[in-house]
Amino acid sequence: SALKKGLLIEPSDCLTFAGDLNKEMSVTFSVTNKSDQKLAYKIKCTKNEAFKISSAIDVIPNGHQKQITITYRPIQEDISDRHHIGIYYIPAPEGCTASSVWKEHYGPPCGEYRLKV
């Protein structure tokens, strides 16, 4: 199925926050819908206190690209390389909202990506 193509994530392997980890900083990545239908995605991270995600849940039409910004907020704990961001997606019926399609979805997502932080 064309859903196998799913989303194209760039960069596809790792998000790097460089600089002073005592200051808030942001990094942006792109999500492109390569399938032949609308997809709903959601993005989760392993540490909500440390990472704030813009548009963490949304619908993306086929052929479209979205920029997602992740902001790192300093916390007392050492941020090691064990943290990651998960990007999950499922098909989105016409006229639905991202939150409604996820509420009605049962079972595992159609696809999943992991970005190391």
mmCIF file of N, CA and C in Angstrom, residues 72-110:
data_model
loop_
_atom_site.group_PDB
_atom_site.id
_atom_site.type_symbol
_atom_site.label_atom_id
_atom_site.label_comp_id
_atom_site.label_asym_id
_atom_site.label_seq_id
_atom_site.Cartn_x
_atom_site.Cartn_y
_atom_site.Cartn_z
ATOM 1 N N TYR A 72 14.005 22.695 23.651
ATOM 2 C CA TYR A 72 14.585 22.084 24.851
ATOM 3 C C TYR A 72 14.540 23.118 25.969
ATOM 4 N N ARG A 73 13.981 22.714 27.103
ATOM 5 C CA ARG A 73 13.943 23.579 28.274
ATOM 6 C C ARG A 73 14.837 22.956 29.339
ATOM 7 N N PRO A 74 15.781 23.723 29.862
ATOM 8 C CA PRO A 74 16.720 23.145 30.835
ATOM 9 C C PRO A 74 15.997 22.590 32.061
ATOM 10 N N ILE A 75 16.375 21.401 32.463
ATOM 11 C CA ILE A 75 15.858 20.818 33.694
ATOM 12 C C ILE A 75 17.066 20.401 34.528
ATOM 13 N N GLN A 76 16.832 20.073 35.771
ATOM 14 C CA GLN A 76 17.947 19.773 36.673
ATOM 15 C C GLN A 76 18.674 18.499 36.285
ATOM 16 N N GLU A 77 17.968 17.620 35.620
ATOM 17 C CA GLU A 77 18.517 16.305 35.323
ATOM 18 C C GLU A 77 19.428 16.360 34.096
ATOM 19 N N ASP A 78 20.423 15.508 34.089
ATOM 20 C CA ASP A 78 21.310 15.401 32.931
ATOM 21 C C ASP A 78 20.512 14.841 31.743
ATOM 22 N N ILE A 79 20.554 15.521 30.617
ATOM 23 C CA ILE A 79 19.879 15.018 29.418
ATOM 24 C C ILE A 79 20.887 14.165 28.658
ATOM 25 N N SER A 80 20.698 12.887 28.748
ATOM 26 C CA SER A 80 21.644 11.977 28.107
ATOM 27 C C SER A 80 21.115 11.597 26.733
ATOM 28 N N ASP A 81 21.836 10.744 26.061
ATOM 29 C CA ASP A 81 21.415 10.358 24.711
ATOM 30 C C ASP A 81 20.371 9.248 24.725
ATOM 31 N N ARG A 82 19.811 8.952 25.904
ATOM 32 C CA ARG A 82 18.780 7.913 25.915
ATOM 33 C C ARG A 82 17.411 8.476 25.544
ATOM 34 N N HIS A 83 17.313 9.781 25.417
ATOM 35 C CA HIS A 83 16.020 10.377 25.066
ATOM 36 C C HIS A 83 15.776 10.303 23.564
ATOM 37 N N HIS A 84 14.502 10.165 23.215
ATOM 38 C CA HIS A 84 14.153 10.159 21.801
ATOM 39 C C HIS A 84 12.755 10.725 21.617
ATOM 40 N N ILE A 85 12.433 10.976 20.379
ATOM 41 C CA ILE A 85 11.124 11.476 19.995
ATOM 42 C C ILE A 85 10.495 10.424 19.101
ATOM 43 N N GLY A 86 9.258 10.076 19.380
ATOM 44 C CA GLY A 86 8.533 9.113 18.559
ATOM 45 C C GLY A 86 7.523 9.845 17.693
ATOM 46 N N ILE A 87 7.480 9.491 16.430
ATOM 47 C CA ILE A 87 6.528 10.087 15.491
ATOM 48 C C ILE A 87 5.661 8.950 14.970
ATOM 49 N N TYR A 88 4.365 9.041 15.211
ATOM 50 C CA TYR A 88 3.437 7.972 14.849
ATOM 51 C C TYR A 88 2.435 8.521 13.847
ATOM 52 N N TYR A 89 1.984 7.666 12.925
ATOM 53 C CA TYR A 89 0.968 8.162 11.990
ATOM 54 C C TYR A 89 -0.054 7.088 11.636
ATOM 55 N N ILE A 90 -1.239 7.591 11.269
ATOM 56 C CA ILE A 90 -2.353 6.746 10.837
ATOM 57 C C ILE A 90 -3.082 7.490 9.712
ATOM 58 N N PRO A 91 -3.857 6.763 8.885
ATOM 59 C CA PRO A 91 -4.631 7.450 7.842
ATOM 60 C C PRO A 91 -5.691 8.347 8.472
ATOM 61 N N ALA A 92 -5.951 9.479 7.841
ATOM 62 C CA ALA A 92 -6.944 10.429 8.354
ATOM 63 C C ALA A 92 -8.085 10.560 7.353
ATOM 64 N N PRO A 93 -9.307 10.159 7.746
ATOM 65 C CA PRO A 93 -10.458 10.318 6.843
ATOM 66 C C PRO A 93 -10.709 11.796 6.535
ATOM 67 N N GLU A 94 -11.313 12.048 5.408
ATOM 68 C CA GLU A 94 -11.622 13.423 4.999
ATOM 69 C C GLU A 94 -12.473 14.102 6.068
ATOM 70 N N GLY A 95 -12.165 15.351 6.353
ATOM 71 C CA GLY A 95 -12.999 16.142 7.249
ATOM 72 C C GLY A 95 -12.806 15.871 8.736
ATOM 73 N N CYS A 96 -11.848 15.055 9.101
ATOM 74 C CA CYS A 96 -11.670 14.765 10.526
ATOM 75 C C CYS A 96 -10.633 15.716 11.117
ATOM 76 N N THR A 97 -10.600 15.782 12.433
ATOM 77 C CA THR A 97 -9.537 16.530 13.098
ATOM 78 C C THR A 97 -8.525 15.527 13.632
ATOM 79 N N ALA A 98 -7.327 16.000 13.874
ATOM 80 C CA ALA A 98 -6.255 15.107 14.334
ATOM 81 C C ALA A 98 -6.636 14.438 15.654
ATOM 82 N N SER A 99 -7.193 15.215 16.592
ATOM 83 C CA SER A 99 -7.506 14.605 17.888
ATOM 84 C C SER A 99 -8.645 13.604 17.774
ATOM 85 N N SER A 100 -9.627 13.875 16.912
ATOM 86 C CA SER A 100 -10.746 12.922 16.795
ATOM 87 C C SER A 100 -10.295 11.626 16.145
ATOM 88 N N VAL A 101 -9.414 11.700 15.151
ATOM 89 C CA VAL A 101 -8.983 10.474 14.480
ATOM 90 C C VAL A 101 -8.146 9.617 15.419
ATOM 91 N N TRP A 102 -7.358 10.238 16.287
ATOM 92 C CA TRP A 102 -6.573 9.449 17.248
ATOM 93 C C TRP A 102 -7.466 8.851 18.330
ATOM 94 N N LYS A 103 -8.521 9.591 18.724
ATOM 95 C CA LYS A 103 -9.444 9.050 19.727
ATOM 96 C C LYS A 103 -10.153 7.798 19.214
ATOM 97 N N GLU A 104 -10.467 7.794 17.920
ATOM 98 C CA GLU A 104 -11.220 6.675 17.350
ATOM 99 C C GLU A 104 -10.327 5.543 16.866
ATOM 100 N N HIS A 105 -9.020 5.766 16.873
ATOM 101 C CA HIS A 105 -8.098 4.761 16.334
ATOM 102 C C HIS A 105 -7.770 3.706 17.397
ATOM 103 N N TYR A 106 -7.890 2.451 17.006
ATOM 104 C CA TYR A 106 -7.521 1.363 17.914
ATOM 105 C C TYR A 106 -6.362 0.600 17.320
ATOM 106 N N GLY A 107 -5.554 0.024 18.181
ATOM 107 C CA GLY A 107 -4.433 -0.758 17.686
ATOM 108 C C GLY A 107 -3.215 0.108 17.444
ATOM 109 N N PRO A 108 -2.168 -0.498 16.953
ATOM 110 C CA PRO A 108 -0.917 0.240 16.754
ATOM 111 C C PRO A 108 -1.038 1.208 15.578
ATOM 112 N N PRO A 109 -0.193 2.248 15.558
ATOM 113 C CA PRO A 109 -0.202 3.158 14.408
ATOM 114 C C PRO A 109 0.299 2.432 13.160
ATOM 115 N N CYS A 110 0.022 3.011 11.997
ATOM 116 C CA CYS A 110 0.468 2.408 10.731
ATOM 117 C C CYS A 110 1.973 2.475 10.603
#
